[in-house]
CSV table of C-alpha atoms and ligand atoms in Angstrom, one decimal:
chain,number,residue,atom,x,y,z
A,1,MET,CA,3.6,6.6,13.3
A,2,ASN,CA,6.5,4.2,12.5
A,3,LEU,CA,6.0,0.7,11.2
A,4,ASP,CA,9.5,0.3,9.8
A,5,ASN,CA,10.7,-1.3,13.0
A,6,LEU,CA,7.9,-3.9,13.2
A,7,LYS,CA,10.0,-6.5,11.3
A,8,ILE,CA,13.0,-5.9,13.5
A,9,ILE,CA,11.0,-6.2,16.8
A,10,LEU,CA,9.1,-9.3,15.6
A,11,ALA,CA,12.2,-10.9,14.0
A,12,ASN,CA,12.7,-13.5,16.7
A,13,GLU,CA,9.0,-14.1,17.4
A,14,PRO,CA,6.9,-16.9,15.8
A,15,LYS,CA,5.4,-16.1,12.4
A,16,PHE,CA,1.9,-15.7,13.6
A,17,ARG,CA,2.8,-12.6,15.6
A,18,PHE,CA,3.0,-10.7,12.3
A,19,LYS,CA,-0.6,-11.7,11.6
A,20,GLN,CA,-1.7,-10.6,15.0
A,21,ALA,CA,0.2,-7.3,14.8
A,22,TYR,CA,-1.2,-6.5,11.3
A,23,LYS,CA,-4.8,-7.4,12.4
A,24,ALA,CA,-4.3,-5.1,15.4
A,25,ILE,CA,-3.2,-2.2,13.2
A,26,PHE,CA,-5.4,-2.5,10.2
A,27,VAL,CA,-8.5,-4.3,11.3
A,28,ASP,CA,-8.8,-3.5,15.0
A,29,LEU,CA,-7.4,0.0,14.3
A,30,ILE,CA,-5.6,0.4,17.6
A,31,SER,CA,-3.5,3.4,18.2
A,32,ASP,CA,-1.7,2.1,21.3
A,33,TRP,CA,-0.2,-1.4,21.5
A,34,ASN,CA,-1.6,-1.8,25.0
A,35,ASP,CA,-5.1,-1.8,23.5
A,36,ASN,CA,-4.3,-5.2,22.1
A,37,THR,CA,-4.7,-8.3,24.3
A,38,THR,CA,-3.3,-11.0,22.1
A,39,LEU,CA,0.3,-9.9,22.1
A,40,PRO,CA,2.4,-10.6,25.3
A,41,LEU,CA,3.0,-7.6,27.5
A,42,THR,CA,6.7,-7.3,27.0
A,43,LEU,CA,6.3,-7.3,23.3
A,44,ARG,CA,3.6,-4.6,23.5
A,45,GLU,CA,6.0,-2.5,25.5
A,46,SER,CA,8.8,-2.7,23.0
A,47,LEU,CA,6.3,-2.1,20.2
A,48,ASN,CA,5.0,1.0,21.9
A,49,SER,CA,8.5,2.4,22.3
A,50,GLU,CA,10.0,1.4,18.9
A,51,CYS,CA,6.9,1.2,16.7
A,52,GLN,CA,4.4,3.7,17.8
A,53,LEU,CA,1.0,3.9,16.2
A,54,LYS,CA,0.0,7.5,17.0
A,55,ILE,CA,-0.7,9.7,14.0
A,56,LYS,CA,-0.1,13.4,14.6
A,57,ALA,CA,-2.8,15.1,12.6
A,58,LYS,CA,-5.0,18.2,12.5
A,59,ILE,CA,-8.4,18.0,10.8
A,60,SER,CA,-10.2,20.8,9.0
A,61,GLY,CA,-13.8,20.1,8.1
A,62,SER,CA,-15.6,21.3,5.0
A,63,LYS,CA,-18.9,23.2,5.4
A,64,ASN,CA,-20.8,20.4,3.8
A,65,THR,CA,-18.8,17.8,5.8
A,66,ASP,CA,-18.7,15.4,2.9
A,67,THR,CA,-15.1,16.4,2.5
A,68,VAL,CA,-12.6,16.5,5.3
A,69,LYS,CA,-9.0,17.5,5.0
A,70,ALA,CA,-6.2,16.6,7.4
A,71,LEU,CA,-2.7,17.8,7.8
A,72,ILE,CA,-0.4,15.0,9.0
A,73,CYS,CA,2.8,15.9,10.7
A,74,LEU,CA,5.5,13.3,10.0
A,75,ASP,CA,8.4,12.3,12.2
A,76,ASP,CA,10.8,14.7,10.5
A,77,LEU,CA,8.1,17.5,11.0
A,78,SER,CA,7.2,17.6,7.3
A,79,VAL,CA,3.5,18.3,6.8
A,80,ILE,CA,1.5,16.5,4.2
A,81,GLU,CA,-2.2,16.8,3.3
A,82,THR,CA,-4.8,14.1,2.8
A,83,VAL,CA,-8.5,14.3,2.0
A,84,LEU,CA,-11.5,12.1,2.8
A,85,LEU,CA,-14.4,12.3,0.4
A,86,LYS,CA,-17.6,10.7,1.7
A,87,HIS,CA,-20.0,9.8,-1.1
A,88,ARG,CA,-23.8,9.5,-0.6
A,89,ASP,CA,-23.8,6.0,-2.0
A,90,GLY,CA,-21.7,4.8,1.0
A,91,ARG,CA,-18.3,4.8,-0.6
A,92,ALA,CA,-15.5,6.7,0.9
A,93,THR,CA,-12.5,7.9,-1.1
A,94,VAL,CA,-9.2,8.9,0.4
A,95,CYS,CA,-6.9,11.1,-1.6
A,96,VAL,CA,-3.3,10.5,-0.6
A,97,SER,CA,-0.1,12.4,-1.1
A,98,SER,CA,3.0,10.6,-2.4
A,99,GLN,CA,5.7,13.2,-1.8
A,100,VAL,CA,6.4,16.2,0.4
A,101,GLY,CA,6.0,19.0,-2.1
A,102,CYS,CA,6.4,18.3,-5.8
A,103,PRO,CA,9.2,18.9,-8.3
A,104,MET,CA,7.1,19.0,-11.5
A,105,ARG,CA,6.4,22.8,-11.5
A,106,CYS,CA,3.1,22.7,-13.3
A,107,SER,CA,2.2,26.4,-13.6
A,108,PHE,CA,-1.4,26.0,-12.3
A,109,CYS,CA,-0.7,23.9,-9.3
A,110,ALA,CA,-0.2,25.2,-5.7
A,111,THR,CA,1.7,22.1,-4.5
A,112,GLY,CA,4.4,22.8,-7.2
A,113,LYS,CA,5.0,26.2,-5.8
A,114,LEU,CA,6.1,24.7,-2.5
A,115,GLY,CA,9.1,23.1,-4.2
A,116,TYR,CA,10.1,19.5,-3.5
A,117,LYS,CA,11.3,18.1,-0.2
A,118,ARG,CA,11.3,14.3,-0.4
A,119,ASN,CA,9.5,11.1,-1.3
A,120,LEU,CA,7.2,9.6,1.2
A,121,GLU,CA,8.0,6.3,2.8
A,122,VAL,CA,5.5,3.4,2.3
A,123,THR,CA,4.4,3.7,6.0
A,124,GLU,CA,3.8,7.4,5.5
A,125,ILE,CA,1.5,6.7,2.5
A,126,VAL,CA,-0.4,3.9,4.3
A,127,GLU,CA,-0.7,6.1,7.4
A,128,GLN,CA,-2.9,8.5,5.5
A,129,VAL,CA,-5.5,5.8,4.8
A,130,LEU,CA,-5.2,4.4,8.3
A,131,PHE,CA,-5.8,7.9,9.7
A,132,TRP,CA,-9.2,8.1,7.8
A,133,GLN,CA,-10.1,4.5,8.5
A,134,ARG,CA,-9.8,5.3,12.3
A,135,TYR,CA,-11.7,8.5,11.7
A,136,LEU,CA,-14.6,6.7,10.0
A,137,ASN,CA,-14.5,4.1,12.7
A,138,ASN,CA,-15.1,6.7,15.4
A,139,ASP,CA,-17.7,8.5,13.4
A,140,THR,CA,-20.3,6.3,14.9
A,141,GLY,CA,-23.7,5.7,13.3
A,142,LYS,CA,-22.9,7.5,10.1
A,143,ARG,CA,-22.1,5.9,6.8
A,144,PRO,CA,-19.7,5.2,5.2
A,145,VAL,CA,-17.7,3.1,7.6
A,146,ARG,CA,-14.9,1.8,5.4
A,147,VAL,CA,-12.4,3.4,3.1
A,148,THR,CA,-13.5,1.9,-0.2
A,149,ASN,CA,-11.3,3.8,-2.7
A,150,VAL,CA,-7.9,5.4,-2.8
A,151,VAL,CA,-6.6,8.0,-5.3
A,152,PHE,CA,-3.0,9.1,-5.6
A,153,MET,CA,-4.0,12.6,-6.3
A,154,GLY,CA,-2.7,14.5,-3.3
A,155,MET,CA,0.6,16.3,-3.1
A,156,GLY,CA,3.4,15.0,-5.3
A,157,GLU,CA,4.0,13.0,-8.5
A,158,PRO,CA,3.4,9.3,-7.5
A,159,PHE,CA,5.5,8.0,-10.4
A,160,LEU,CA,8.6,9.7,-9.1
A,161,ASN,CA,8.1,7.6,-5.9
A,162,TYR,CA,7.3,4.5,-8.0
A,163,ASN,CA,8.5,1.7,-5.7
A,164,ASN,CA,7.0,3.1,-2.5
A,165,VAL,CA,3.7,3.9,-4.2
A,166,MET,CA,3.5,0.3,-5.6
A,167,GLU,CA,4.4,-1.2,-2.2
A,168,SER,CA,1.8,0.9,-0.4
A,169,ILE,CA,-0.8,-0.3,-3.0
A,170,ARG,CA,0.1,-3.9,-2.0
A,171,THR,CA,-0.6,-3.0,1.6
A,172,LEU,CA,-3.9,-1.3,0.7
A,173,ASN,CA,-4.8,-4.3,-1.4
A,174,ASN,CA,-3.7,-7.0,1.1
A,175,LYS,CA,-6.7,-9.0,2.3
A,176,GLU,CA,-5.4,-9.1,5.9
A,177,ARG,CA,-4.7,-5.4,6.0
A,178,PHE,CA,-7.0,-2.9,4.2
A,179,ASN,CA,-8.4,-5.2,1.6
A,180,ILE,CA,-9.2,-2.4,-0.8
A,181,GLY,CA,-9.6,-3.9,-4.3
A,182,ALA,CA,-6.9,-2.8,-6.9
A,183,ARG,CA,-9.7,-1.7,-9.2
A,184,HIS,CA,-10.7,0.8,-6.5
A,185,ILE,CA,-7.2,2.4,-6.4
A,186,SER,CA,-6.1,5.0,-9.0
A,187,VAL,CA,-2.8,6.5,-9.7
A,188,SER,CA,-2.6,9.9,-11.4
A,189,THR,CA,0.5,11.0,-13.3
A,190,CYS,CA,1.6,14.2,-15.1
A,191,GLY,CA,2.9,11.9,-17.8
A,192,LEU,CA,6.2,10.2,-17.0
A,193,VAL,CA,6.6,7.9,-20.0
A,194,PRO,CA,9.1,5.4,-18.7
A,195,GLN,CA,7.1,4.8,-15.5
A,196,ILE,CA,3.9,4.5,-17.5
A,197,ASN,CA,5.6,1.7,-19.4
A,198,LYS,CA,6.7,0.1,-16.2
A,199,PHE,CA,3.2,0.4,-14.8
A,200,THR,CA,1.9,-1.4,-17.9
A,201,LYS,CA,3.9,-4.4,-16.9
A,202,GLU,CA,2.5,-4.6,-13.3
A,203,LYS,CA,0.2,-7.5,-12.6
A,204,MET,CA,-2.1,-5.5,-10.4
A,205,GLN,CA,-5.3,-4.0,-12.0
A,206,VAL,CA,-4.8,-0.5,-10.6
A,207,ASN,CA,-6.4,2.4,-12.5
A,208,LEU,CA,-4.3,4.9,-14.4
A,209,ALA,CA,-5.2,8.6,-14.7
A,210,ILE,CA,-3.3,11.1,-16.8
A,211,SER,CA,-3.1,14.8,-16.1
A,212,LEU,CA,-3.4,16.1,-19.6
A,213,HIS,CA,-4.7,19.6,-19.3
A,214,ALA,CA,-3.7,20.7,-22.9
A,215,PRO,CA,-4.3,19.1,-26.3
A,216,ASN,CA,-1.2,20.3,-28.1
A,217,ASP,CA,2.5,20.4,-27.3
A,218,LYS,CA,3.0,24.1,-27.3
A,219,LEU,CA,0.3,24.8,-24.7
A,220,ARG,CA,1.1,21.7,-22.7
A,221,SER,CA,4.8,22.6,-22.5
A,222,GLU,CA,3.8,26.1,-21.3
A,223,LEU,CA,1.6,24.7,-18.5
A,224,MET,CA,3.5,21.5,-17.6
A,225,PRO,CA,7.3,21.5,-18.0
A,226,VAL,CA,7.2,17.6,-18.1
A,227,ASN,CA,5.9,17.9,-21.6
A,228,THR,CA,9.3,19.3,-22.8
A,229,LYS,CA,10.8,16.0,-21.8
A,230,TYR,CA,8.0,13.6,-22.9
A,231,SER,CA,6.0,15.0,-25.8
A,232,LEU,CA,2.3,14.4,-26.4
A,233,ASP,CA,3.2,11.9,-29.1
A,234,GLU,CA,5.4,9.8,-26.8
A,235,LEU,CA,2.8,10.1,-24.0
A,236,MET,CA,-0.1,9.0,-26.2
A,237,SER,CA,1.9,6.1,-27.6
A,238,ALA,CA,2.7,4.8,-24.1
A,239,ILE,CA,-0.9,5.1,-23.2
A,240,ARG,CA,-2.0,3.2,-26.3
A,241,ASN,CA,0.4,0.5,-25.4
A,242,TYR,CA,-1.0,0.4,-21.8
A,243,VAL,CA,-4.6,0.1,-23.1
A,244,ASP,CA,-3.6,-2.6,-25.6
A,245,GLU,CA,-1.8,-4.7,-22.9
A,246,LYS,CA,-4.3,-4.2,-20.1
A,247,SER,CA,-7.6,-3.6,-21.9
A,248,ARG,CA,-8.3,-1.1,-19.1
A,249,GLN,CA,-9.8,2.3,-19.2
A,250,VAL,CA,-7.6,5.4,-18.9
A,251,MET,CA,-8.9,8.6,-17.5
A,252,PHE,CA,-7.6,11.9,-18.9
A,253,GLU,CA,-7.9,14.7,-16.4
A,254,TYR,CA,-8.4,18.1,-18.1
A,255,LEU,CA,-8.5,21.3,-16.1
A,256,MET,CA,-10.8,24.0,-17.4
A,257,ILE,CA,-8.8,27.2,-17.2
A,258,ASP,CA,-10.4,30.4,-18.4
A,259,GLY,CA,-9.0,31.6,-21.7
A,260,VAL,CA,-6.1,29.2,-21.7
A,261,ASN,CA,-7.2,25.7,-22.7
A,262,ASP,CA,-11.0,26.0,-22.9
A,263,SER,CA,-11.9,27.2,-26.4
A,264,GLU,CA,-13.7,25.4,-29.2
A,265,TYR,CA,-10.4,24.9,-30.9
A,266,HIS,CA,-8.9,23.1,-27.9
A,267,ALA,CA,-12.0,20.9,-27.6
A,268,LYS,CA,-11.7,19.8,-31.2
A,269,GLN,CA,-8.0,19.1,-30.8
A,270,LEU,CA,-8.7,17.1,-27.6
A,271,ALA,CA,-11.4,15.1,-29.3
A,272,LYS,CA,-8.9,14.0,-31.9
A,273,LEU,CA,-6.4,12.8,-29.2
A,274,ILE,CA,-9.0,10.9,-27.3
A,275,ASN,CA,-9.7,8.4,-30.0
A,276,ARG,CA,-10.1,5.1,-28.3
A,277,PRO,CA,-13.1,3.4,-26.7
A,278,LEU,CA,-11.3,2.9,-23.4
A,279,TYR,CA,-10.3,6.6,-23.1
A,280,MET,CA,-12.4,9.0,-21.1
A,281,VAL,CA,-12.0,12.6,-20.3
A,282,ASN,CA,-12.7,14.0,-16.8
A,283,LEU,CA,-13.2,17.8,-16.9
A,284,ILE,CA,-12.1,19.4,-13.7
A,285,ARG,CA,-13.1,22.8,-12.6
A,286,TYR,CA,-10.0,24.8,-12.0
A,287,ASN,CA,-9.5,25.8,-8.4
A,288,PRO,CA,-7.9,29.2,-8.5
A,289,THR,CA,-4.5,29.2,-6.8
A,290,GLY,CA,-3.2,32.6,-8.0
A,291,LYS,CA,-2.4,33.0,-11.7
A,292,PHE,CA,-5.4,31.5,-13.5
A,293,ARG,CA,-9.2,31.6,-13.3
A,294,SER,CA,-11.7,28.8,-13.7
A,295,SER,CA,-13.6,28.6,-17.0
A,296,THR,CA,-17.2,29.8,-16.9
A,297,PRO,CA,-19.9,27.2,-16.6
A,298,VAL,CA,-21.1,28.2,-20.1
A,299,ALA,CA,-17.6,27.5,-21.5
A,300,ILE,CA,-17.4,24.2,-19.7
A,301,LYS,CA,-20.7,23.1,-21.1
A,302,LYS,CA,-19.8,24.1,-24.6
A,303,PHE,CA,-16.5,22.3,-24.4
A,304,MET,CA,-18.2,19.2,-23.0
A,305,ASN,CA,-20.8,19.2,-25.8
A,306,ILE,CA,-18.1,19.3,-28.5
A,307,LEU,CA,-16.4,16.3,-27.0
A,308,MET,CA,-19.6,14.4,-26.7
A,309,ARG,CA,-20.6,15.1,-30.3
A,310,ALA,CA,-17.3,13.8,-31.3
A,311,GLY,CA,-18.1,10.5,-29.5
A,312,VAL,CA,-15.7,11.1,-26.6
A,313,ARG,CA,-16.8,9.8,-23.2
A,314,VAL,CA,-16.7,12.7,-20.8
A,315,THR,CA,-17.6,13.4,-17.2
A,316,GLN,CA,-17.3,16.4,-15.1
A,317,ARG,CA,-15.7,16.0,-11.7
A,318,GLN,CA,-17.8,17.1,-8.8
A,319,THR,CA,-15.7,19.6,-7.0
A,320,PHE,CA,-15.4,18.6,-3.4
A,321,GLY,CA,-13.8,20.7,-0.8
A,322,THR,CA,-13.0,24.0,-2.5
A,323,ASP,CA,-14.2,25.8,0.6
A,324,ILE,CA,-11.5,24.2,2.7
A,325,ASN,CA,-8.8,24.4,0.1
A,326,ALA,CA,-8.8,20.6,-0.1
A,327,ALA,CA,-9.4,20.4,-3.8
A,328,CYS,CA,-6.9,19.2,-6.3
A,329,GLY,CA,-3.9,21.5,-6.8
A,330,GLN,CA,-4.7,23.4,-3.6
A,331,LEU,CA,-2.9,21.0,-1.4
A,332,VAL,CA,0.0,23.0,0.0
A,333,GLY,CA,0.4,21.8,3.5
A,334,GLU,CA,-0.1,25.1,5.2
A,335,LYS,CA,0.3,24.6,8.9
A,336,ASN,CA,-2.0,27.4,10.0
A,337,ASN,CA,-5.3,27.0,8.3
B,401,SAH,N1,1.3,14.7,-10.0
B,401,SAH,C1,0.2,13.8,-10.2
B,401,SAH,C2,-0.7,13.7,-9.1
B,401,SAH,C3,-1.4,14.9,-8.6
B,401,SAH,S1,-3.1,14.7,-8.9
B,401,SAH,C4,-0.6,14.4,-11.5
B,401,SAH,O1,-0.2,15.4,-12.0
B,401,SAH,O2,-1.5,13.7,-12.0
B,401,SAH,C5,-3.7,16.2,-8.7
B,401,SAH,C6,-4.6,16.6,-9.9
B,401,SAH,O3,-5.1,17.9,-9.7
B,401,SAH,C7,-3.8,16.7,-11.2
B,401,SAH,O4,-4.6,16.3,-12.3
B,401,SAH,C8,-3.5,18.2,-11.2
B,401,SAH,O5,-3.1,18.6,-12.5
B,401,SAH,C9,-4.7,18.8,-10.8
B,401,SAH,N2,-4.6,20.1,-10.3
B,401,SAH,C10,-3.5,20.8,-10.1
B,401,SAH,N3,-3.8,22.1,-9.8
B,401,SAH,C11,-5.1,22.2,-9.8
B,401,SAH,C12,-6.0,23.3,-9.5
B,401,SAH,N4,-5.6,24.5,-9.1
B,401,SAH,N5,-7.3,23.0,-9.6
B,401,SAH,C13,-7.8,21.8,-9.9
B,401,SAH,N6,-7.0,20.7,-10.2
B,401,SAH,C14,-5.7,21.0,-10.1
């Protein structure tokens, strides 16, 4: 798909053509301009050649079918992954990638092992949501029918592609396009402090999630090289500032890795860090990608209890999609699975 030429092709057309074109793409969900009848034939022809709407993708379903993964092949033949999570209450969450690969080199994450290729364009981010919206539209008779939530938790570090991520959020949010409320959109970062500060100044009420994964500098630097650049102190102070400015909740993601960050000692340290009413911890079962193992259910329960007794709000993420390697940190864009 390529929407970058849309502005060029419609440049000499009356303004309302944009409205019609966006409605055709985002509301009528056409994948061929000829399926639209409001635009003149000659315009449709040039749009079909310069601004094609086909999305090259391969779907792999999960056994429980609540989670579906797709590999999308971009124009330069890079492959990215995106995941659809269908919830029983009728919501549908799309997990989008923001980069091809990732340069952050977190030791537990499969995407990091791929290395980094490039940032995604705005269209390439939007295309992932469009792909699933078309998919839901054709999935007749079954709920949910609309993408209601978007999380930037696929491949890549969204804050290294800050401008494109923010611009894609504006498209998702736009009433005449996807109309997904900002409060239903979440951006997850490994902890890039300058970008968190920039995000604090944004007008949009988008949710912020922080991949914390360790409660002290020594361990965090071992697991996440970004911590050697921005220490926990700097990170927590940027987050305090965000919460003071926005009065919005922040979700701290914490992977439970067996024997690494899941002891009673770590739980107590974490409880001290998570010391504000708007902070909450989301414990994530580690999806093995090689080096580490997931904590035992007993260890997770014990860890959770320590946090709760210390007054920390804590939830445990349902693990969707482990059977199709679609879970967090397993997104590696393999072409042949
Ligand atoms: N780079 C951003 C966005 C990626 S979000 C960030 O770090 O937040 C993907 C989430 O899945 C992050 O919290 C990441 O740390 C986590 N993750 C990475 N590897 C994982 C694994 N093997 N199992 C479960 N979660 C993992």
